[in-house]
CSV table of C-alpha atoms in Angstrom, one decimal:
chain,number,residue,atom,x,y,z
D,24,MET,CA,42.9,-63.5,65.3
D,25,TYR,CA,44.4,-62.5,61.8
D,26,ILE,CA,46.0,-65.8,61.6
D,27,LEU,CA,42.6,-67.8,62.6
D,28,LYS,CA,40.8,-65.7,59.8
D,29,LYS,CA,43.6,-66.8,57.2
D,30,ILE,CA,43.3,-70.3,58.4
D,31,THR,CA,39.5,-70.3,58.0
D,32,ALA,CA,39.7,-68.5,54.5
D,33,THR,CA,42.2,-71.2,53.2
D,34,PHE,CA,40.1,-73.9,54.5
D,35,LEU,CA,37.0,-72.6,52.7
D,36,ILE,CA,38.8,-72.1,49.4
D,37,LEU,CA,40.3,-75.9,49.8
D,38,PHE,CA,36.7,-77.1,50.5
D,39,SER,CA,35.1,-75.5,47.5
D,40,LEU,CA,37.4,-77.7,45.5
D,41,ILE,CA,36.0,-81.1,47.1
D,42,PRO,CA,34.6,-83.2,44.3
D,43,MET,CA,31.1,-83.5,46.0
D,44,THR,CA,28.4,-85.7,44.4
D,45,THR,CA,25.9,-82.9,42.6
D,46,VAL,CA,23.0,-85.3,42.3
D,47,CYS,CA,21.7,-88.4,44.2
D,48,TYR,CA,19.8,-91.0,42.0
D,49,ALA,CA,17.3,-93.5,43.4
D,50,GLY,CA,19.7,-96.3,41.8
D,51,GLY,CA,23.1,-95.0,42.8
D,52,GLU,CA,25.4,-91.9,42.9
D,53,LYS,CA,27.8,-90.4,40.1
D,54,GLU,CA,30.7,-90.6,42.4
D,55,GLU,CA,31.7,-93.1,45.5
D,56,THR,CA,33.1,-90.6,47.7
D,57,ASN,CA,29.3,-90.0,49.4
D,58,PRO,CA,27.3,-92.6,51.2
D,59,ALA,CA,25.2,-95.0,48.9
D,60,PRO,CA,21.6,-93.5,48.9
D,61,SER,CA,19.0,-95.4,50.9
D,62,SER,CA,16.1,-97.1,49.1
D,63,PRO,CA,13.2,-94.7,48.4
D,64,ALA,CA,10.3,-95.0,50.7
D,65,GLU,CA,7.2,-96.3,49.7
D,66,PRO,CA,4.5,-93.7,48.3
D,67,ILE,CA,1.8,-92.3,50.2
D,68,GLU,CA,-1.6,-94.1,49.7
D,69,THR,CA,-3.0,-93.0,46.4
D,70,THR,CA,-6.4,-91.3,47.2
D,71,VAL,CA,-8.2,-91.3,43.6
D,72,SER,CA,-11.9,-90.7,44.5
D,73,ALA,CA,-13.3,-90.0,41.1
D,74,ILE,CA,-16.2,-92.2,42.2
D,75,SER,CA,-19.7,-90.9,43.1
D,76,GLN,CA,-22.8,-93.0,44.2
D,77,ASP,CA,-25.1,-91.6,41.5
D,78,VAL,CA,-26.5,-95.2,40.9
D,79,PRO,CA,-29.4,-95.2,38.4
D,80,GLU,CA,-32.6,-95.5,39.7
D,81,ASP,CA,-33.4,-98.8,38.3
D,82,VAL,CA,-30.4,-100.4,40.1
D,83,ARG,CA,-31.2,-99.1,43.3
D,84,ASN,CA,-34.7,-100.3,43.0
D,85,LYS,CA,-33.7,-103.8,42.3
D,86,VAL,CA,-31.4,-104.1,45.4
D,87,LYS,CA,-33.8,-105.8,48.0
D,88,ALA,CA,-31.9,-105.8,51.3
D,89,ALA,CA,-31.9,-104.3,54.8
D,90,SER,CA,-28.2,-103.2,54.0
D,91,ALA,CA,-26.0,-103.4,51.4
D,92,ILE,CA,-22.5,-102.2,50.2
D,93,LEU,CA,-20.5,-102.5,47.0
D,94,ILE,CA,-16.9,-102.0,46.8
D,95,GLU,CA,-13.7,-102.3,44.7
D,96,GLN,CA,-11.3,-104.8,46.5
D,97,SER,CA,-8.1,-103.3,46.0
D,98,SER,CA,-8.7,-99.7,46.9
D,99,GLY,CA,-11.9,-100.1,49.0
D,100,LYS,CA,-13.7,-97.6,47.1
D,101,VAL,CA,-17.4,-97.6,47.6
D,102,LEU,CA,-19.4,-97.8,44.6
D,103,PHE,CA,-23.0,-97.9,46.3
D,104,GLU,CA,-24.1,-98.1,49.7
D,105,PHE,CA,-27.5,-98.8,51.6
D,106,ASN,CA,-27.4,-98.6,55.5
D,107,PRO,CA,-23.9,-100.1,55.4
D,108,ASP,CA,-23.2,-99.2,59.2
D,109,GLU,CA,-26.5,-100.7,60.5
D,110,PRO,CA,-25.3,-103.5,62.8
D,111,ARG,CA,-27.0,-107.0,62.1
D,112,ALA,CA,-26.6,-110.7,62.6
D,113,PRO,CA,-24.3,-111.9,59.8
D,114,ALA,CA,-25.0,-115.6,59.9
D,115,SER,CA,-22.6,-117.7,58.3
D,116,ILE,CA,-20.8,-114.5,56.7
D,117,THR,CA,-19.2,-114.8,60.1
D,118,LYS,CA,-17.0,-117.7,58.5
D,119,VAL,CA,-15.3,-114.7,56.4
D,120,MET,CA,-13.2,-113.8,59.6
D,121,THR,CA,-12.8,-117.5,60.5
D,122,LEU,CA,-11.2,-118.5,57.1
D,123,LEU,CA,-9.3,-115.2,57.1
D,124,LEU,CA,-7.4,-116.3,60.3
D,125,VAL,CA,-7.0,-119.6,59.0
D,126,MET,CA,-5.6,-118.4,55.7
D,127,GLU,CA,-3.2,-116.0,57.6
D,128,ALA,CA,-2.1,-119.1,59.9
D,129,ILE,CA,-1.1,-120.9,56.7
D,130,SER,CA,0.6,-117.8,55.2
D,131,ASN,CA,2.8,-117.5,58.3
D,132,GLY,CA,3.6,-121.1,58.7
D,133,GLU,CA,1.3,-121.6,61.9
D,134,LEU,CA,-0.9,-124.2,59.9
D,135,SER,CA,-0.4,-126.4,57.1
D,136,LEU,CA,-3.2,-128.1,54.7
D,137,SER,CA,-1.8,-131.4,55.3
D,138,ASP,CA,-2.1,-131.0,59.3
D,139,THR,CA,-4.7,-133.3,61.0
D,140,ILE,CA,-7.4,-132.1,63.4
D,141,ILE,CA,-9.3,-134.3,66.0
D,142,ALA,CA,-13.0,-133.2,66.2
D,143,SER,CA,-14.1,-132.4,69.4
D,144,GLU,CA,-17.5,-132.9,71.1
D,145,HIS,CA,-18.1,-129.3,71.1
D,146,ALA,CA,-17.1,-128.9,67.5
D,147,CYS,CA,-19.7,-131.8,66.6
D,148,SER,CA,-22.3,-130.4,68.7
D,149,MET,CA,-23.0,-127.2,66.6
D,150,GLY,CA,-26.0,-128.3,64.3
D,151,GLY,CA,-27.2,-126.3,61.4
D,152,SER,CA,-25.3,-126.5,58.2
D,153,GLN,CA,-22.6,-129.5,59.0
D,154,ILE,CA,-20.7,-132.5,57.6
D,155,TRP,CA,-21.9,-134.5,60.6
D,156,LEU,CA,-18.4,-134.6,62.2
D,157,GLU,CA,-18.0,-137.4,64.9
D,158,PRO,CA,-16.0,-136.7,68.2
D,159,GLY,CA,-12.6,-138.0,67.7
D,160,GLU,CA,-12.8,-138.0,64.2
D,161,ASN,CA,-9.6,-136.9,62.2
D,162,MET,CA,-9.6,-134.6,59.1
D,163,THR,CA,-7.0,-132.4,57.5
D,164,VAL,CA,-7.1,-128.7,57.5
D,165,ASP,CA,-7.6,-128.8,53.7
D,166,GLU,CA,-10.9,-131.0,54.1
D,167,LEU,CA,-12.3,-128.7,56.9
D,168,ILE,CA,-11.6,-125.5,54.9
D,169,ARG,CA,-13.4,-127.1,51.9
D,170,ALA,CA,-16.2,-128.2,54.2
D,171,THR,CA,-16.4,-124.6,55.8
D,172,ALA,CA,-15.9,-122.5,52.5
D,173,ILE,CA,-18.1,-124.8,50.2
D,174,ALA,CA,-20.7,-126.1,52.3
D,175,SER,CA,-20.7,-123.6,55.4
D,176,ALA,CA,-20.3,-126.5,57.7
D,177,ASN,CA,-20.6,-125.3,61.3
D,178,ASP,CA,-18.8,-128.0,62.8
D,179,ALA,CA,-15.9,-127.9,60.5
D,180,ALA,CA,-15.6,-124.1,61.4
D,181,VAL,CA,-15.5,-124.6,65.0
D,182,ALA,CA,-13.0,-127.5,64.6
D,183,LEU,CA,-10.6,-125.1,63.0
D,184,ALA,CA,-11.1,-122.5,65.4
D,185,GLU,CA,-10.6,-124.8,68.3
D,186,HIS,CA,-7.2,-125.8,66.6
D,187,LEU,CA,-5.9,-122.4,66.4
D,188,GLY,CA,-7.4,-120.7,69.3
D,189,GLY,CA,-7.1,-123.5,71.9
D,190,SER,CA,-11.0,-123.3,72.2
D,191,GLU,CA,-13.8,-121.6,70.4
D,192,GLN,CA,-13.8,-118.7,72.9
D,193,GLY,CA,-10.1,-118.3,72.5
D,194,PHE,CA,-10.5,-118.0,68.6
D,195,VAL,CA,-13.5,-115.7,69.1
D,196,ASP,CA,-11.1,-113.4,70.8
D,197,LEU,CA,-8.5,-113.5,67.9
D,198,MET,CA,-11.5,-112.7,65.6
D,199,ASN,CA,-12.4,-109.6,67.5
D,200,ALA,CA,-8.8,-108.7,67.8
D,201,ARG,CA,-8.3,-109.0,64.2
D,202,ALA,CA,-11.5,-107.0,63.4
D,203,SER,CA,-10.2,-104.2,65.6
D,204,GLN,CA,-6.8,-104.0,63.5
D,205,LEU,CA,-9.2,-104.1,60.2
D,206,GLY,CA,-11.2,-101.0,61.6
D,207,MET,CA,-14.3,-103.0,61.8
D,208,ASN,CA,-15.6,-100.6,64.5
D,209,ASN,CA,-19.2,-101.9,64.4
D,210,THR,CA,-18.5,-105.6,64.6
D,211,CYS,CA,-18.7,-108.1,67.6
D,212,PHE,CA,-18.3,-111.7,67.2
D,213,LYS,CA,-19.5,-114.1,69.8
D,214,ASN,CA,-18.8,-117.7,67.7
D,215,ALA,CA,-16.9,-118.9,64.8
D,216,SER,CA,-19.7,-120.3,62.9
D,217,GLY,CA,-22.5,-117.5,62.6
D,218,LEU,CA,-24.9,-119.0,64.5
D,219,ASP,CA,-27.5,-116.6,66.1
D,220,GLU,CA,-26.2,-115.5,69.4
D,221,GLU,CA,-27.2,-112.4,71.5
D,222,GLY,CA,-24.4,-109.6,71.0
D,223,HIS,CA,-23.1,-111.2,67.9
D,224,PHE,CA,-23.2,-108.5,65.0
D,225,THR,CA,-21.6,-106.9,62.2
D,226,THR,CA,-22.3,-104.6,59.5
D,227,ALA,CA,-22.2,-104.5,55.5
D,228,ARG,CA,-19.3,-102.2,55.5
D,229,ASP,CA,-17.4,-104.2,58.0
D,230,ILE,CA,-18.1,-107.4,56.2
D,231,ALA,CA,-16.8,-105.7,52.9
D,232,THR,CA,-13.6,-105.1,54.8
D,233,MET,CA,-13.1,-108.4,56.0
D,234,SER,CA,-14.1,-109.8,52.6
D,235,ALA,CA,-11.3,-107.7,50.8
D,236,GLU,CA,-8.6,-108.8,53.3
D,237,LEU,CA,-9.4,-112.5,52.9
D,238,LEU,CA,-9.2,-112.0,49.0
D,239,LYS,CA,-5.7,-111.1,49.3
D,240,HIS,CA,-5.1,-114.7,50.1
D,241,GLU,CA,-5.3,-116.4,46.6
D,242,LEU,CA,-5.5,-119.4,48.2
D,243,ILE,CA,-9.1,-119.3,49.5
D,244,LYS,CA,-10.2,-119.0,45.6
D,245,ASN,CA,-9.2,-122.7,45.7
D,246,TYR,CA,-12.1,-123.3,47.9
D,247,SER,CA,-14.5,-120.3,47.2
D,248,THR,CA,-14.7,-120.9,43.5
D,249,VAL,CA,-15.6,-124.8,43.8
D,250,TRP,CA,-19.3,-125.8,42.8
D,251,MET,CA,-19.4,-129.3,44.1
D,252,ASP,CA,-16.9,-131.5,46.1
D,253,SER,CA,-16.8,-134.3,48.5
D,254,LEU,CA,-15.3,-135.6,51.5
D,255,ARG,CA,-14.8,-139.1,53.2
D,256,GLY,CA,-14.1,-140.9,49.7
D,257,GLY,CA,-17.2,-139.4,48.2
D,258,GLU,CA,-19.5,-140.4,51.1
D,259,THR,CA,-20.3,-136.7,52.1
D,260,GLU,CA,-21.0,-134.3,49.3
D,261,LEU,CA,-20.3,-130.6,49.3
D,262,VAL,CA,-22.4,-128.4,47.4
D,263,ASN,CA,-21.6,-124.6,47.4
D,264,THR,CA,-24.4,-122.6,48.9
D,265,ASN,CA,-23.4,-119.7,46.7
D,266,LYS,CA,-25.3,-120.3,43.5
D,267,LEU,CA,-23.4,-117.1,41.9
D,268,ILE,CA,-20.3,-119.6,41.7
D,269,ARG,CA,-22.0,-121.6,38.9
D,270,PHE,CA,-24.1,-118.9,37.2
D,271,TYR,CA,-22.1,-115.6,37.4
D,272,LYS,CA,-19.2,-114.8,35.0
D,273,GLY,CA,-15.9,-114.3,37.0
D,274,ALA,CA,-17.6,-115.2,40.4
D,275,THR,CA,-14.7,-115.8,43.1
D,276,GLY,CA,-16.8,-116.5,46.2
D,277,LEU,CA,-17.5,-115.7,48.8
D,278,LYS,CA,-19.8,-116.6,51.5
D,279,THR,CA,-23.5,-116.9,52.2
D,280,GLY,CA,-25.4,-116.8,55.3
D,281,THR,CA,-28.9,-117.5,56.4
D,282,THR,CA,-30.6,-117.5,59.6
D,283,ASP,CA,-34.0,-116.5,61.2
D,284,GLU,CA,-32.5,-113.3,62.6
D,285,ALA,CA,-30.1,-112.7,60.0
D,286,GLY,CA,-32.3,-113.3,56.9
D,287,ARG,CA,-30.6,-114.3,53.6
D,288,CYS,CA,-27.3,-112.6,53.3
D,289,VAL,CA,-24.3,-112.9,50.9
D,290,THR,CA,-20.9,-111.5,50.4
D,291,ALA,CA,-20.4,-112.0,46.6
D,292,SER,CA,-17.2,-111.5,45.0
D,293,ALA,CA,-16.3,-111.3,41.2
D,294,MET,CA,-13.4,-110.6,39.0
D,295,ARG,CA,-13.1,-109.5,35.4
D,296,GLY,CA,-9.8,-108.4,34.0
D,297,ASP,CA,-8.1,-106.8,36.7
D,298,MET,CA,-10.9,-105.4,38.6
D,299,GLN,CA,-12.5,-107.6,41.6
D,300,ILE,CA,-15.6,-106.2,43.1
D,301,ILE,CA,-17.5,-107.2,46.2
D,302,ALA,CA,-21.2,-107.0,47.1
D,303,VAL,CA,-22.7,-107.4,50.5
D,304,ILE,CA,-26.3,-108.0,50.8
D,305,LEU,CA,-27.6,-108.4,54.2
D,306,GLY,CA,-31.4,-109.1,55.5
D,307,ALA,CA,-33.1,-110.1,51.9
D,308,GLN,CA,-36.4,-111.6,52.2
D,309,ASN,CA,-35.6,-114.9,49.9
D,310,ARG,CA,-33.1,-116.6,48.0
D,311,ASP,CA,-34.0,-114.9,44.7
D,312,GLU,CA,-33.5,-111.5,46.3
D,313,GLN,CA,-30.3,-112.4,48.0
D,314,PHE,CA,-28.6,-113.4,44.8
D,315,SER,CA,-30.4,-111.0,42.2
D,316,SER,CA,-29.5,-108.2,44.4
D,317,ALA,CA,-25.9,-109.2,44.6
D,318,SER,CA,-25.7,-109.8,40.9
D,319,THR,CA,-27.3,-106.3,40.1
D,320,LEU,CA,-24.7,-104.6,42.0
D,321,LEU,CA,-21.7,-106.6,40.6
D,322,ASN,CA,-23.3,-105.9,37.1
D,323,TYR,CA,-23.5,-102.3,37.8
D,324,ALA,CA,-19.9,-102.2,38.9
D,325,PHE,CA,-18.2,-103.8,36.0
D,326,ASP,CA,-20.6,-101.9,33.4
D,327,SER,CA,-19.8,-98.7,35.1
D,328,TYR,CA,-15.9,-98.8,35.9
D,329,THR,CA,-12.5,-99.6,34.8
D,330,MET,CA,-9.1,-100.0,36.2
D,331,THR,CA,-6.7,-97.9,34.5
D,332,SER,CA,-2.7,-97.7,34.7
D,333,PRO,CA,-1.7,-93.7,34.9
D,334,PRO,CA,1.3,-92.7,32.5
D,335,SER,CA,4.9,-92.4,33.8
D,336,ILE,CA,6.1,-89.1,34.6
D,337,ASP,CA,9.7,-90.0,35.0
D,338,ASP,CA,10.3,-87.1,32.1
D,339,GLN,CA,8.8,-84.6,34.3
D,340,LEU,CA,11.1,-85.3,37.7
D,341,LEU,CA,13.8,-82.5,37.4
D,342,PRO,CA,16.6,-82.4,39.9
D,343,VAL,CA,16.0,-80.3,42.9
D,344,LYS,CA,18.6,-78.2,44.5
D,345,ILE,CA,19.6,-78.6,48.1
D,346,GLU,CA,20.3,-75.4,50.1
D,347,GLY,CA,22.7,-76.4,53.0
D,348,GLY,CA,23.4,-79.7,52.3
D,349,VAL,CA,26.2,-82.2,51.6
D,350,LEU,CA,24.7,-82.7,48.0
D,351,ASN,CA,24.3,-80.0,45.6
D,352,GLU,CA,20.9,-81.6,44.3
D,353,ILE,CA,18.9,-84.7,44.0
D,354,LEU,CA,16.8,-86.3,41.4
D,355,PRO,CA,13.4,-87.2,43.2
D,356,VAL,CA,11.3,-90.3,42.8
D,357,CYS,CA,7.9,-91.5,42.9
D,358,THR,CA,6.0,-94.8,42.5
D,359,VAL,CA,3.0,-94.1,40.0
D,360,PRO,CA,-0.1,-96.2,41.3
D,361,LYS,CA,-0.3,-99.2,39.3
D,362,LYS,CA,-4.2,-99.1,38.9
D,363,LEU,CA,-6.9,-96.4,39.5
D,364,LEU,CA,-10.4,-97.2,39.5
D,365,LEU,CA,-12.3,-94.9,37.4
D,366,HIS,CA,-15.7,-94.4,35.5
D,367,LYS,CA,-15.5,-95.8,32.1
D,368,GLY,CA,-14.5,-93.1,29.7
D,369,ASP,CA,-12.8,-90.8,32.1
D,370,GLU,CA,-9.5,-92.4,31.5
D,371,LYS,CA,-9.2,-90.4,28.2
D,372,GLN,CA,-9.5,-87.3,30.1
D,373,LEU,CA,-7.0,-88.2,33.0
D,374,GLU,CA,-4.0,-85.8,33.5
D,375,GLN,CA,-1.3,-85.6,35.9
D,376,ILE,CA,0.2,-82.4,37.2
D,377,VAL,CA,3.7,-82.4,39.1
D,378,GLU,CA,4.1,-79.9,41.9
D,379,LEU,CA,7.7,-79.9,43.0
D,380,PRO,CA,10.0,-76.9,44.3
D,381,ASP,CA,13.1,-75.8,42.7
D,382,SER,CA,14.9,-76.0,45.9
D,383,ILE,CA,14.6,-77.3,49.3
D,384,ARG,CA,16.7,-77.0,52.6
D,385,ALA,CA,18.7,-79.8,54.1
D,386,PRO,CA,18.6,-82.1,56.0
D,387,LEU,CA,16.3,-84.7,54.4
D,388,ALA,CA,15.6,-88.2,55.3
D,389,ALA,CA,15.4,-90.9,52.8
D,390,GLY,CA,11.7,-90.9,51.3
D,391,ASP,CA,10.8,-87.6,52.5
D,392,GLN,CA,7.7,-86.1,50.7
D,393,ILE,CA,9.0,-83.1,48.9
D,394,GLY,CA,6.0,-82.8,46.3
D,395,ARG,CA,3.1,-84.6,45.1
D,396,VAL,CA,1.4,-85.6,41.5
D,397,ILE,CA,-2.2,-84.3,41.5
D,398,ILE,CA,-4.6,-86.4,39.3
D,399,LYS,CA,-7.2,-84.6,37.5
D,400,ILE,CA,-10.0,-85.9,35.3
D,401,ALA,CA,-11.6,-83.0,33.1
D,402,GLY,CA,-10.0,-80.5,35.2
D,403,GLU,CA,-11.5,-82.0,38.5
D,404,THR,CA,-8.8,-83.1,41.2
D,405,VAL,CA,-9.5,-86.9,42.1
D,406,GLY,CA,-6.5,-87.8,43.9
D,407,GLU,CA,-2.8,-87.6,44.4
D,408,TYR,CA,0.6,-89.3,45.3
D,409,ALA,CA,3.9,-88.3,46.7
D,410,ILE,CA,7.0,-87.4,45.4
D,411,ASN,CA,9.9,-88.3,47.8
D,412,THR,CA,13.6,-88.0,48.1
D,413,PRO,CA,15.8,-90.9,46.9
D,414,CYS,CA,18.3,-90.8,49.6
D,415,GLU,CA,19.3,-89.0,53.1
D,416,VAL,CA,21.1,-85.5,52.6
D,417,GLU,CA,22.6,-84.4,55.7
D,418,LYS,CA,23.0,-80.6,56.7
D,419,MET,CA,26.4,-79.3,55.9
D,420,THR,CA,28.0,-78.5,59.4
D,421,PHE,CA,31.8,-77.3,60.0
D,422,GLY,CA,32.7,-81.0,61.1
D,423,LYS,CA,30.8,-82.4,58.1
D,424,ALA,CA,32.8,-80.1,55.8
D,425,PHE,CA,36.2,-80.9,57.5
D,426,SER,CA,35.4,-84.6,57.1
D,427,LEU,CA,34.6,-84.3,53.5
D,428,LEU,CA,37.8,-82.1,53.1
D,429,PHE,CA,40.1,-84.8,54.7
D,430,ALA,CA,38.5,-87.6,52.6
D,431,ALA,CA,39.1,-85.6,49.6
D,432,MET,CA,42.6,-84.8,50.2
D,433,LEU,CA,43.3,-88.8,51.1
D,434,GLN,CA,42.0,-89.5,47.7
D,435,ASN,CA,44.1,-87.1,46.0
């Protein structure tokens, strides 16, 4: 027993001489005797919510619709809503989901703009807004997107749907699956064009969700911002059904819809500076109310809100001691949100408070949240984001200590 205690004491003395790394940095370590750090994990989603719906009464009174919603695209923050979850027929706004699946297919290489699609008898039988496709007629994906996004052509939308889904019903299944993935819980699609059909419905909130997703694909703006175009060598004229494209500053789209059941509808998007806004109007009584209501909401957003970059907090991130780990301490990391949506003027009162412990016990995985940054405006908490570990920190064990001791002896 005496000999064992003596060996153990000697081991501990030797171990204390091991040149361990004291700090783990996001970009590397001071010494190469320890494993390289892993990449820091993505920060938790910023939950800035300094947004109220105290919309002036004159703005509310100008919104003439059965339901409506106004959001900022990148954050999804709701700036105004009125009956946003009431299920309604969406008419051709349905094509937002059709175009989203087309854009995603192009992005992942399943579809090319130059691919040729042969129009089926079913696609040519749609009626309503159309480009009068003939059965067997060839058109490229690019041409069919132009017809769908600009002129809201039902036959073009169904031709695209059949090409991707094998049939319109197969594509509808894809539409509903994607809607479910996006959390569109009050939506059921029955067709790819938006023609009135029993059981075909969605809501203003769900439309805003899929519109925001579609706008992540910059390619769509090559079509949704076009006022006039043509097909078949100029024989078929395309005129955008969304007059805001021509008359509203910064308009980026997105889609109109009109049927007897749906009334007049629009999901209108516009971008000024680095802020993109989406206004959804469903069930307006006439064309003037359809577009004036959307314009009113867009104007309110641009007049009232701004996108702000929070300052860096690197100088406030101090080393954190590690208890019982193979490292003595780490230098934590965080990713400051690129932009925050705030009321105009509030950016001048923005402050960030760092909450970080002096020490933390191992083991730790790379990217573990160990603290947070609280965002306040005029003393009121409006959101937060995470502070993370830059690398893995193993717990110190007898076996690990022996391994480190052996490695240090070999180096010496």
